[in-house]
């Protein structure tokens, strides 16, 4: 027997529109912010005030990072296809994969897979050991630019504590950072990715949707990059620099 | 001489990150919501409290519309490429073009191109006449399901009035609706697309970025659709129904 | 009554697969090349030998253009999402819009809309005049690098003549080029885009699918760029150059 | 010291265009088919005549599979964004991931990672055992519709033998199929995916670009689906069926 098609996310009648069971015009418009509706969409309920502050802070962190590969790809795409703002944003989002948005997912998976009863210090040592043995990078640690500490981590962890949302996963992530720093003999503090993964985990957001936090936030930033590209184009200049250098190499 | 590459949107130093000139950790995290940062990215300044309510309402309207073509495309794409949440969201966003997100852009363009000095009634008549003569659809009017009035329009226009953000463009859009209703002899009320276009225009959002409001909002909804698809898959069922019917046709 | 879902393109039974009515394993595999199947998919029949030579030449022209914006976007996307080769290719293809692939479409539309009975010279003059009056660029003419003539145009027009596929649309395109050169007082020869548009039109390919010739051909080139990026990465270097220059600007 | 930017794929001068070192107009146009240029782009040299037959057969197999999830996603996307054929094709390609195009990659990886000196039968048993132990699916085997044998496999393996391109990887793939059939006690013949992976491996195509064969081939098929959608639309009907069923479920 075939399964039924359905979605709990949205439905409409002639005079009503529902989002996750809430009446859009009665319950949401004018009352609830975009970030809170994002929380509602993912979690099936509206956030409490502390959850709202924290969730908005997590996604706000991910909106804008300047001329990153994603932003450059979006701008180059807009240059070739100015009829399609959505295509430029989509091209930029396609780079939010394993290396970028994916690292939040990987860190959250690591934290959420620690058994409930395991001692935090023991778990942290085990995680660091297994990554060292496999010579693989521990997600959520270190940063090429922000040293000694990632300013976002400091602020996000403080907000989590203030709002009563700092729990076992934040504790674990910090323990992984200090164990790794000891084991590798160099500073490996928790970066913004690790902080977001840990707090999201403490808020009950499943690891397999954590990459989605980066995707939804960056969509906003990429719309702004396309808007800026309309007025102050960079794509032709980027192409020129790349092409000039590459042609010289081949000459 | 070549142009310089630069972006006003974001930059970072070893211990600071700036978004549109604001210090991310000092000024934004924990203080400003996602929707307000979207406003900041597009407009270059934070919204006033009434602007915040209104802007959030505009984009919240666009987050979730159920199993639309965009959502179905995202779910089918996730089925084929479960490694890439970002690819599924991108596929869904690619359908936010001329027919969907584009209609906000077209309505806003229509309104923003009315000369400042022109009488609202005269402009509305001129717009209706020129579309009738060209047998083209007037963007922002009518709805196949929501009759007689789109409940979102009623609520959004009320919010605009309450917040002192209802101006000439809203007046114009309403005049276009009543002129069209008279000219075509059937109810052509302003739909959600037209309401968003008019209010965005009164808030100073340029028409050429209005499609981006739908893109950023729907990215959130599409992440939620992919999350739902992970737990309650629909893609294989949709494929089965389409394929079964198509194979019977060809039999 | 609802319309039926169906597609003439493909279907399968337990032991047969059909493409456009041809038995895939009996009629196509080992007998027909990729380019010929592309012709079959678009035109509903296999090409004659001259059509095969010509169609393959048109699409081969469009496969590889070096480090273009599309190729750079694909490489930057692969850098962020190495799990998704398809995402990197998709990001690159999204730039094949109005400015690139779209120019073939625009030129073909221009040519195919000339009434059958109109004198070629008269039509060419009319086209040049109307574009001059509207101060719009005539698609298919001129090239920033390849001067005085685009080497691809010379070769493609020669191939069309040799294969008996040079007709009224090629004649028209050449007439538009010489009229424009006369009217603007500077060399505006037919470029590769114009040559492809004209020959495709003489082969009966509808203008609204001409952009698709660029899309299908460039998908091949973009797979090759992603492959090269795997072994000889450029994305991090491109990012570094852009970011360094942009940060200096803001300092 | 920073690395140099360059690409071996393409470059141009004022009167010449080169693809992988070949003069486009002198060496390729009119002489070499699209499939052969795809081989050139990936392998850095033109194919021999048997390689040309075989490579074209591999990619021709992947062009068109009817109303698959990819094709449906492309058509739904075109419905929402008719201004962007490239966006619809990109949306469809985004579904060519781990489940579809990725299975060729996984099968090729499996085959190419078998040590050169290992006995084929021993390697096949080892592969089947390890997948059984991990309860994971062996890529390249079995098919829900095409039974007892996939007609494409039979034809592709025959073509490989005829053209002297059937080697150790084909032998391995067949051994994996017969070992799996014995171990699981049900028919698990090599499917088209496994056949393509094995032959591509014998032709020297690296496993990490094998997904690209599906991507480049399907781009052609998707352009054809968009063309068909222009004339015989299906998207609104698909949406209607999905939405009607989903709304009934929620009523």
PDB file of C-alpha atoms in Angstrom, chain A residues 2 7 23 43-44 48 88 91 94 111 130-131 163 177 198 208 219 229 232 234 236 238 242:
ATOM      1  CA  UNK A   2       1.352   3.362  -0.921  1.00  0.00           C
ATOM      2  CA  UNK A   7       3.347  17.862   5.243  1.00  0.00           C
ATOM      3  CA  UNK A  23      -2.691  30.863  11.936  1.00  0.00           C
ATOM      4  CA  UNK A  43      11.232  22.672  16.096  1.00  0.00           C
ATOM      5  CA  UNK A  44       7.458  22.649  15.678  1.00  0.00           C
ATOM      6  CA  UNK A  48      10.662  30.833  24.706  1.00  0.00           C
ATOM      7  CA  UNK A  88      22.989  33.770  -7.952  1.00  0.00           C
ATOM      8  CA  UNK A  91      25.020  29.250  -6.621  1.00  0.00           C
ATOM      9  CA  UNK A  94      25.866  25.448  -3.083  1.00  0.00           C
ATOM     10  CA  UNK A 111      28.622  15.935  20.489  1.00  0.00           C
ATOM     11  CA  UNK A 130      40.345   8.848  18.031  1.00  0.00           C
ATOM     12  CA  UNK A 131      40.815  11.895  15.786  1.00  0.00           C
ATOM     13  CA  UNK A 163      19.889  32.478  29.023  1.00  0.00           C
ATOM     14  CA  UNK A 177      38.979  22.114  23.042  1.00  0.00           C
ATOM     15  CA  UNK A 198      27.319  22.943  20.969  1.00  0.00           C
ATOM     16  CA  UNK A 208      21.439  16.580  10.685  1.00  0.00           C
ATOM     17  CA  UNK A 219      20.772  33.118   2.009  1.00  0.00           C
ATOM     18  CA  UNK A 229      26.905  43.639  -6.999  1.00  0.00           C
ATOM     19  CA  UNK A 232      29.091  48.190  -7.298  1.00  0.00           C
ATOM     20  CA  UNK A 234      33.079  43.200  -8.741  1.00  0.00           C
ATOM     21  CA  UNK A 236      34.232  41.448 -14.107  1.00  0.00           C
ATOM     22  CA  UNK A 238      37.592  39.223 -10.328  1.00  0.00           C
ATOM     23  CA  UNK A 242      42.082  35.429 -12.531  1.00  0.00           C
TER      24      UNK A 242
END
